[in-house]
């Protein structure tokens, strides 16, 4: 069978090999299974930011594996991801794969190197410090280490867990790919124990949206980076009073420890008493800002606020969908200012629901916004929960309905992640200093996601931040005063 292969990654200088391998073997390492529609699922996952794809196929004829693997390899090349073959040295040679991953009983590193050449990346599965040290001495380029947690993909006989991983990390210089039962829900401890990458199968390939599952895992690796940690691009309007909009976003992002970039959609003349006038920016200029930032800066999360017009909403939706790597979007459907001014043109809601809402990683409406999106009243906690489910059904991956407009001693927010309702409660603070709360809350969530916090923890900490910012607000202006970003961030600092 003749298959034209794309050229594989070549590690040019021997001295730089370790660094190149370490950079490539960071993040999400996806292992294939016999999943239905495998090629399409992998294509989608690669857009989420998979760094390495390991092809594993059992009980298939060599020619069938060669054809399937070649198609997957083409996808990897288009996404600049490494393509590794599991166990089968002959298949790796026939494909001219980037590498091969060997089990303890799949032959020696030296034999694989002789057959595949000096540039091929060779990994070895290990389950103990002794096996890890031997693989390193034998010349492996990286280690697979596990299992971290129980898994249904294979019989687990050894489970060293995160403690075993930490012990290996202390004594081995090679990149380590942690494997076994890892998902976005438990990956934080694995990363903190020293994993350079996490190997996943069903938590991505069986996810409703594989690209989002990968993006969630990818962001978790930022948790070990130095500050400023992670970068957030806010797409919103300007508030000349400084309490909301782009100004509040950038204050929040910076004070919480991330890097903030911005794209303006509109200019407003406003203060604590209200919006006096709005000057919408041309969609072409909004596009120029987005492209200038995204073509240069390593943005991790996009946060949106006031988008103002249907044209800008459509433009942003198009720009998000065209990004080669998916950027999780925290979408705050800003519609009405505290003083009552309409910040979203009336005919823009339909465009928002049809084009942008389905691209939301997290949608963060307050009650009036949720009511407008769903065209019904929401007056109870139970109604908030149903609203979160219904907005998820419209396409948002996760929905946070904020309950600040309800009455009662507590302010409760409802997060629905597609399967579970999470509740976040804080004491209600009776004050008029609430200007910019929605902008700041959503920006805090975006910042914490960019820093490597999982969604529920990001929402919990952001809720704590905005509650503190309201509580510590100082009188300013003659209307709805701004919250205190500075002292809230200072109180929450680790």
PDB file of C-alpha atoms in Angstrom, residues 19 52 61 76 79 86 102 119 150 155 162 172 207 209 226 255 264 271 283 290 339 342 357 392 400 408 493:
ATOM      1  CA  UNK A  19      14.534  21.084  24.981  1.00  0.00           C
ATOM      2  CA  UNK A  52       0.662  14.883  21.077  1.00  0.00           C
ATOM      3  CA  UNK A  61      -4.681  -5.775  10.200  1.00  0.00           C
ATOM      4  CA  UNK A  76      -1.549  16.162  13.421  1.00  0.00           C
ATOM      5  CA  UNK A  79      -2.219  21.170  13.789  1.00  0.00           C
ATOM      6  CA  UNK A  86       1.830   2.923  20.376  1.00  0.00           C
ATOM      7  CA  UNK A 102       7.012   1.291  24.102  1.00  0.00           C
ATOM      8  CA  UNK A 119      15.519  11.781  15.258  1.00  0.00           C
ATOM      9  CA  UNK A 150      -8.298   3.853  38.291  1.00  0.00           C
ATOM     10  CA  UNK A 155      -6.485  -3.544  33.704  1.00  0.00           C
ATOM     11  CA  UNK A 162       0.560  11.391  42.350  1.00  0.00           C
ATOM     12  CA  UNK A 172      14.364  11.952  36.607  1.00  0.00           C
ATOM     13  CA  UNK A 207     -16.824  14.280  25.784  1.00  0.00           C
ATOM     14  CA  UNK A 209     -17.341  18.690  22.905  1.00  0.00           C
ATOM     15  CA  UNK A 226       5.101  32.530  37.094  1.00  0.00           C
ATOM     16  CA  UNK A 255      -4.868  42.827  40.049  1.00  0.00           C
ATOM     17  CA  UNK A 264     -12.825  48.128  22.199  1.00  0.00           C
ATOM     18  CA  UNK A 271     -20.242  58.178  35.260  1.00  0.00           C
ATOM     19  CA  UNK A 283     -16.788  46.592  13.003  1.00  0.00           C
ATOM     20  CA  UNK A 290      -8.790  41.386  17.424  1.00  0.00           C
ATOM     21  CA  UNK A 339     -28.613  53.469  35.183  1.00  0.00           C
ATOM     22  CA  UNK A 342     -29.426  50.073  26.668  1.00  0.00           C
ATOM     23  CA  UNK A 357     -23.961  32.073  22.551  1.00  0.00           C
ATOM     24  CA  UNK A 392     -27.143  25.443  28.040  1.00  0.00           C
ATOM     25  CA  UNK A 400     -23.670  30.873  35.361  1.00  0.00           C
ATOM     26  CA  UNK A 408     -33.228  37.837  50.500  1.00  0.00           C
ATOM     27  CA  UNK A 493      -3.971  37.242  47.238  1.00  0.00           C
TER      28      UNK A 493
END
